[in-house]
Tab-separated table of C-alpha atoms and ligand atoms in Angstrom:
chain	number	residue	atom	x	y	z
X	15	UNK	CA	-30.004	-105.814	-103.384
X	16	UNK	CA	-30.899	-108.619	-100.979
X	17	UNK	CA	-29.616	-112.083	-100.082
X	18	UNK	CA	-32.180	-113.495	-102.490
X	19	UNK	CA	-29.861	-112.216	-105.271
X	20	UNK	CA	-27.239	-114.654	-106.475
X	21	UNK	CA	-24.264	-112.632	-105.282
X	22	UNK	CA	-24.835	-110.170	-102.449
X	23	UNK	CA	-21.843	-107.825	-102.483
X	24	UNK	CA	-20.050	-107.296	-99.175
X	25	UNK	CA	-17.436	-104.630	-99.707
X	26	UNK	CA	-14.846	-103.365	-97.259
X	27	UNK	CA	-13.410	-99.906	-98.076
X	28	UNK	CA	-9.862	-99.316	-96.899
X	29	UNK	CA	-7.578	-96.323	-97.329
X	30	UNK	CA	-5.847	-93.552	-95.418
X	31	UNK	CA	-7.733	-90.590	-93.944
X	32	UNK	CA	-9.244	-88.425	-96.731
X	33	UNK	CA	-8.710	-91.047	-99.426
X	34	UNK	CA	-12.445	-90.851	-100.175
X	35	UNK	CA	-13.879	-93.823	-98.267
X	36	UNK	CA	-16.924	-91.876	-97.116
X	37	UNK	CA	-17.484	-90.139	-100.458
X	38	UNK	CA	-17.192	-93.324	-102.484
X	39	UNK	CA	-18.850	-95.576	-99.904
X	40	UNK	CA	-22.067	-93.541	-99.883
X	41	UNK	CA	-22.066	-93.327	-103.685
X	42	UNK	CA	-21.507	-97.058	-104.183
X	43	UNK	CA	-24.024	-98.128	-101.574
X	44	UNK	CA	-26.651	-95.701	-102.899
X	45	UNK	CA	-26.228	-96.820	-106.490
X	46	UNK	CA	-26.031	-100.546	-105.818
X	47	UNK	CA	-28.776	-100.625	-103.185
X	48	UNK	CA	-26.417	-101.821	-100.458
X	49	UNK	CA	-26.392	-101.101	-96.726
X	50	UNK	CA	-23.710	-98.598	-95.649
X	51	UNK	CA	-21.897	-97.993	-92.391
X	52	UNK	CA	-19.223	-95.388	-91.652
X	53	UNK	CA	-17.884	-96.205	-88.195
X	54	UNK	CA	-16.222	-92.759	-88.068
X	55	UNK	CA	-19.515	-90.942	-88.776
X	56	UNK	CA	-21.290	-93.139	-86.225
X	57	UNK	CA	-18.714	-92.171	-83.580
X	58	UNK	CA	-18.925	-88.441	-84.432
X	59	UNK	CA	-22.722	-88.575	-84.042
X	60	UNK	CA	-22.280	-90.182	-80.626
X	61	UNK	CA	-19.804	-87.471	-79.579
X	62	UNK	CA	-22.230	-84.747	-80.660
X	63	UNK	CA	-25.184	-86.338	-78.835
X	64	UNK	CA	-23.044	-86.723	-75.658
X	65	UNK	CA	-23.915	-90.422	-75.286
X	66	UNK	CA	-21.788	-92.696	-73.061
X	67	UNK	CA	-20.092	-94.077	-76.190
X	68	UNK	CA	-19.530	-90.510	-77.405
X	69	UNK	CA	-17.902	-89.466	-74.104
X	70	UNK	CA	-15.550	-92.418	-74.338
X	71	UNK	CA	-14.780	-91.783	-78.012
X	72	UNK	CA	-14.250	-88.000	-77.831
X	73	UNK	CA	-10.687	-87.871	-76.385
X	74	UNK	CA	-9.585	-90.676	-78.710
X	75	UNK	CA	-10.990	-88.925	-81.799
X	76	UNK	CA	-9.378	-85.672	-80.606
X	77	UNK	CA	-5.923	-87.194	-80.708
X	78	UNK	CA	-6.480	-89.225	-83.890
X	79	UNK	CA	-6.217	-92.658	-82.258
X	80	UNK	CA	-8.283	-95.789	-82.830
X	81	UNK	CA	-11.000	-96.935	-80.443
X	82	UNK	CA	-10.556	-100.307	-78.656
X	83	UNK	CA	-11.112	-103.309	-80.910
X	84	UNK	CA	-13.571	-105.066	-78.589
X	85	UNK	CA	-15.817	-102.008	-78.472
X	86	UNK	CA	-15.774	-101.548	-82.267
X	87	UNK	CA	-16.466	-105.272	-82.793
X	88	UNK	CA	-19.553	-105.065	-80.537
X	89	UNK	CA	-20.829	-102.080	-82.549
X	90	UNK	CA	-20.275	-104.030	-85.782
X	91	UNK	CA	-21.956	-107.193	-84.516
X	92	UNK	CA	-25.035	-105.157	-83.686
X	93	UNK	CA	-25.073	-103.480	-87.138
X	94	UNK	CA	-24.311	-106.637	-89.132
X	95	UNK	CA	-27.077	-108.487	-87.309
X	96	UNK	CA	-29.572	-105.940	-88.656
X	97	UNK	CA	-28.522	-106.276	-92.331
X	98	UNK	CA	-30.518	-108.468	-94.681
X	99	UNK	CA	-28.401	-108.070	-97.828
X	100	UNK	CA	-25.079	-106.788	-99.129
X	101	UNK	CA	-23.274	-103.796	-97.688
X	102	UNK	CA	-20.341	-101.397	-97.838
X	103	UNK	CA	-18.231	-100.969	-94.700
X	104	UNK	CA	-16.303	-97.683	-94.462
X	105	UNK	CA	-13.735	-97.702	-91.653
X	106	UNK	CA	-13.986	-101.305	-90.482
X	107	UNK	CA	-11.926	-103.483	-90.150
X	108	UNK	CA	-9.067	-101.175	-89.206
X	109	UNK	CA	-6.836	-103.679	-87.397
X	110	UNK	CA	-6.061	-107.405	-87.610
X	111	UNK	CA	-8.216	-108.264	-84.552
X	112	UNK	CA	-11.141	-106.443	-86.236
X	113	UNK	CA	-10.486	-108.343	-89.495
X	114	UNK	CA	-10.462	-111.643	-87.543
X	115	UNK	CA	-13.725	-110.703	-85.868
X	116	UNK	CA	-15.356	-109.849	-89.207
X	117	UNK	CA	-14.228	-113.106	-90.838
X	118	UNK	CA	-15.486	-115.146	-87.892
X	119	UNK	CA	-18.817	-113.332	-87.621
X	120	UNK	CA	-19.470	-113.711	-91.351
X	121	UNK	CA	-18.383	-117.375	-91.434
X	122	UNK	CA	-20.767	-118.115	-88.562
X	123	UNK	CA	-23.559	-116.641	-90.723
X	124	UNK	CA	-22.485	-118.398	-93.969
X	125	UNK	CA	-21.224	-115.117	-95.415
X	126	UNK	CA	-17.887	-113.616	-96.414
X	127	UNK	CA	-16.327	-110.373	-97.601
X	128	UNK	CA	-16.620	-110.256	-101.406
X	129	UNK	CA	-13.988	-107.546	-102.050
X	130	UNK	CA	-11.746	-105.245	-100.080
X	131	UNK	CA	-10.980	-101.994	-101.895
X	132	UNK	CA	-7.843	-100.047	-101.080
X	133	UNK	CA	-8.211	-96.405	-102.181
X	134	UNK	CA	-4.749	-95.066	-103.000
X	135	UNK	CA	-3.914	-91.351	-102.797
X	136	UNK	CA	-0.475	-89.742	-102.228
X	137	UNK	CA	0.157	-88.063	-98.867
X	138	UNK	CA	0.298	-84.465	-100.199
X	139	UNK	CA	-3.096	-84.836	-101.860
X	140	UNK	CA	-4.593	-86.231	-98.642
X	141	UNK	CA	-3.331	-83.189	-96.699
X	142	UNK	CA	-4.870	-80.828	-99.235
X	143	UNK	CA	-8.252	-82.584	-99.025
X	144	UNK	CA	-8.181	-82.440	-95.215
X	145	UNK	CA	-7.492	-78.681	-95.246
X	146	UNK	CA	-10.618	-78.013	-97.290
X	147	UNK	CA	-13.004	-80.649	-96.005
X	148	UNK	CA	-16.398	-79.749	-94.533
X	149	UNK	CA	-19.070	-82.074	-93.201
X	150	UNK	CA	-22.812	-81.714	-92.723
X	151	UNK	CA	-23.698	-82.119	-89.020
X	152	UNK	CA	-27.238	-83.203	-89.991
X	153	UNK	CA	-26.866	-85.871	-92.713
X	154	UNK	CA	-23.034	-86.407	-92.701
X	155	UNK	CA	-22.557	-85.384	-96.328
X	156	UNK	CA	-18.893	-84.461	-96.798
X	157	UNK	CA	-17.237	-82.240	-99.422
X	158	UNK	CA	-14.780	-79.438	-100.063
X	159	UNK	CA	-15.266	-76.001	-98.438
X	160	UNK	CA	-14.416	-74.015	-101.569
X	161	UNK	CA	-17.637	-74.955	-103.226
X	162	UNK	CA	-20.135	-75.647	-100.484
X	163	UNK	CA	-21.391	-73.538	-97.587
X	164	UNK	CA	-24.680	-75.403	-97.353
X	165	UNK	CA	-25.115	-79.144	-97.604
X	166	UNK	CA	-26.235	-80.056	-101.151
X	167	UNK	CA	-28.109	-83.032	-99.726
X	168	UNK	CA	-30.155	-81.405	-96.927
X	169	UNK	CA	-29.385	-77.658	-96.925
X	170	UNK	CA	-27.885	-77.454	-93.399
X	171	UNK	CA	-24.809	-75.290	-92.783
X	172	UNK	CA	-21.666	-77.378	-93.314
X	173	UNK	CA	-18.715	-77.188	-90.883
X	174	UNK	CA	-15.075	-78.265	-90.748
X	175	UNK	CA	-14.619	-81.591	-88.948
X	176	UNK	CA	-13.315	-81.310	-85.370
X	177	UNK	CA	-10.575	-83.874	-86.091
X	178	UNK	CA	-9.255	-82.235	-89.266
X	179	UNK	CA	-6.238	-80.426	-87.837
X	180	UNK	CA	-2.974	-81.343	-89.530
X	181	UNK	CA	-1.608	-82.849	-86.299
X	182	UNK	CA	-4.663	-85.073	-85.874
X	183	UNK	CA	-4.475	-86.096	-89.527
X	184	UNK	CA	-0.815	-87.084	-89.101
X	185	UNK	CA	-1.684	-89.234	-86.082
X	186	UNK	CA	-4.518	-90.909	-87.988
X	187	UNK	CA	-2.232	-91.495	-90.930
X	188	UNK	CA	0.391	-93.112	-88.698
X	189	UNK	CA	-2.233	-95.356	-87.112
X	190	UNK	CA	-3.461	-96.272	-90.579
X	191	UNK	CA	0.023	-97.365	-91.673
X	192	UNK	CA	0.720	-99.231	-88.420
X	193	UNK	CA	-2.610	-100.963	-87.801
X	194	UNK	CA	-4.565	-100.952	-91.080
X	195	UNK	CA	-1.609	-101.644	-93.393
X	196	UNK	CA	-1.512	-105.293	-92.221
X	197	UNK	CA	-5.266	-105.603	-92.890
X	198	UNK	CA	-4.710	-104.581	-96.519
X	199	UNK	CA	-1.920	-107.171	-96.784
X	200	UNK	CA	-4.264	-109.808	-95.334
X	201	UNK	CA	-6.936	-109.170	-97.988
X	202	UNK	CA	-4.244	-109.210	-100.666
X	203	UNK	CA	-3.062	-112.639	-99.490
X	204	UNK	CA	-6.675	-113.838	-99.530
X	205	UNK	CA	-7.036	-112.713	-103.189
X	206	UNK	CA	-9.822	-110.269	-102.274
X	207	UNK	CA	-8.017	-106.961	-102.630
X	208	UNK	CA	-8.744	-104.430	-105.358
X	209	UNK	CA	-6.260	-101.530	-105.319
X	210	UNK	CA	-7.786	-98.416	-106.791
X	211	UNK	CA	-6.117	-95.167	-107.863
X	212	UNK	CA	-8.369	-92.586	-106.171
X	213	UNK	CA	-6.493	-89.438	-107.258
X	214	UNK	CA	-8.774	-88.509	-110.154
X	215	UNK	CA	-11.662	-86.049	-109.614
X	216	UNK	CA	-14.380	-87.414	-107.363
X	217	UNK	CA	-16.974	-88.103	-110.093
X	218	UNK	CA	-14.432	-89.971	-112.196
X	219	UNK	CA	-13.424	-92.203	-109.281
X	220	UNK	CA	-17.128	-92.793	-108.521
X	221	UNK	CA	-17.919	-93.823	-112.114
X	222	UNK	CA	-14.979	-96.210	-112.347
X	223	UNK	CA	-15.715	-97.827	-109.012
X	224	UNK	CA	-19.375	-98.218	-109.840
X	225	UNK	CA	-18.530	-99.774	-113.213
X	226	UNK	CA	-16.150	-102.204	-111.489
X	227	UNK	CA	-18.816	-103.420	-109.077
X	228	UNK	CA	-21.675	-103.388	-111.544
X	229	UNK	CA	-19.601	-105.931	-113.518
X	230	UNK	CA	-19.370	-108.074	-110.389
X	231	UNK	CA	-23.158	-108.262	-110.219
X	232	UNK	CA	-23.646	-109.818	-113.666
Q	316	AP5	P1	-13.207	-91.948	-90.145
Q	316	AP5	O1	-14.307	-90.971	-90.222
Q	316	AP5	O2	-13.355	-93.247	-90.831
Q	316	AP5	O3	-11.872	-91.207	-90.574
Q	316	AP5	P2	-10.677	-91.604	-91.540
Q	316	AP5	O4	-10.439	-93.042	-91.762
Q	316	AP5	O5	-9.540	-90.810	-90.978
Q	316	AP5	O6	-11.159	-91.135	-92.924
Q	316	AP5	P3	-11.785	-89.759	-93.257
Q	316	AP5	O7	-13.222	-89.713	-92.831
Q	316	AP5	O8	-10.882	-88.655	-92.764
Q	316	AP5	O9	-11.649	-89.719	-94.835
Q	316	AP5	P4	-12.384	-90.550	-95.972
Q	316	AP5	O10	-11.444	-91.562	-96.501
Q	316	AP5	O11	-13.747	-91.000	-95.563
Q	316	AP5	O12	-12.477	-89.410	-97.065
Q	316	AP5	P5	-13.719	-88.466	-97.488
Q	316	AP5	O13	-14.655	-89.218	-98.357
Q	316	AP5	O14	-14.280	-87.762	-96.279
Q	316	AP5	O15	-12.878	-92.279	-88.629
Q	316	AP5	C1	-12.671	-91.221	-87.708
Q	316	AP5	C2	-12.108	-91.778	-86.429
Q	316	AP5	O16	-13.023	-92.720	-85.843
Q	316	AP5	C3	-10.811	-92.570	-86.538
Q	316	AP5	O17	-9.690	-91.740	-86.544
Q	316	AP5	C4	-10.875	-93.439	-85.294
Q	316	AP5	O18	-10.533	-92.694	-84.147
Q	316	AP5	C5	-12.332	-93.772	-85.180
Q	316	AP5	N1	-12.698	-95.063	-85.794
Q	316	AP5	C6	-13.512	-95.242	-86.874
Q	316	AP5	N2	-13.606	-96.540	-87.175
Q	316	AP5	C7	-12.840	-97.202	-86.287
Q	316	AP5	C8	-12.534	-98.571	-86.097
Q	316	AP5	N3	-13.027	-99.522	-86.906
Q	316	AP5	N4	-11.702	-98.911	-85.073
Q	316	AP5	C9	-11.194	-97.969	-84.268
Q	316	AP5	N5	-11.451	-96.659	-84.389
Q	316	AP5	C10	-12.273	-96.267	-85.388
Q	316	AP5	O19	-12.955	-87.421	-98.406
Q	316	AP5	C11	-12.084	-86.477	-97.816
Q	316	AP5	C12	-12.261	-85.110	-98.508
Q	316	AP5	O20	-11.733	-85.208	-99.820
Q	316	AP5	C13	-13.712	-84.661	-98.649
Q	316	AP5	O21	-13.762	-83.268	-98.485
Q	316	AP5	C14	-14.088	-85.055	-100.086
Q	316	AP5	O22	-15.032	-84.189	-100.645
Q	316	AP5	C15	-12.739	-84.932	-100.794
Q	316	AP5	N6	-12.564	-85.886	-101.864
Q	316	AP5	C16	-12.919	-87.205	-101.856
Q	316	AP5	N7	-12.577	-87.787	-103.017
Q	316	AP5	C17	-11.972	-86.813	-103.779
Q	316	AP5	C18	-11.396	-86.794	-105.071
Q	316	AP5	N8	-11.349	-87.881	-105.845
Q	316	AP5	N9	-10.850	-85.650	-105.514
Q	316	AP5	C19	-10.867	-84.538	-104.741
Q	316	AP5	N10	-11.428	-84.480	-103.508
Q	316	AP5	C20	-11.960	-85.612	-103.026
């Protein structure tokens, strides 16, 4: 989809760690022809390539903290400036300063967030997903270890994520409640929030989400 369409969709995906933001974000963007950015995947790539950004990010990712807002906003400004149509953002904004930045950047370009989606999954289910998660180091596909030793998308050997210890997950979850909770409340107040039960099997959640946004396009 491009800006020449009547309603370019700009979707922000919110939710705790392992709620399915990456899984659903890639699916939605692929099926609706939208741009897609996972800030977490971008940071993990930088860590693995030992870039300056990666060296700065590594200790923060290791303890499950958030990177500084100003740094993340610069990364987003660069990415947004290269988009020509709608998109799905997975992992941004994660704090009120990031939400302010996004609103201001979009307003300055005559754009706005269309919907914010809050994926809701109980804590125990999140922990179970984290225990079994694997990620493809080549194409960033992510799934459950029980079923996949090789990436179904590109065939590379899949691995557990370095930040998927239970302690790291707990830290990320705390940061989510403390810093991202207010962002969800902000989108609710603005009438842009869609809360979505994301406990059903992955394909079911994908179909329902896709149906919800396909409606928004007509
Ligand atoms: P990020 O990668 O965004 O981590 P996160 O928010 O903790 O989320 P996860 O990637 O853990 O989970 P997800 O919701 O994407 O779930 P997934 O689809 O993988 O960020 C990592 C770090 O980067 C942050 O901690 C922070 O340090 C930093 N960072 C990133 N953005 C930042 C920002 N804006 N500001 C500051 N710092 C930032 O699914 C999880 C598993 O469950 C998978 O195995 C999947 O197959 C499975 N699954 C998914 N859906 C279902 C389902 N319906 N049923 C069963 N299994 C399912």
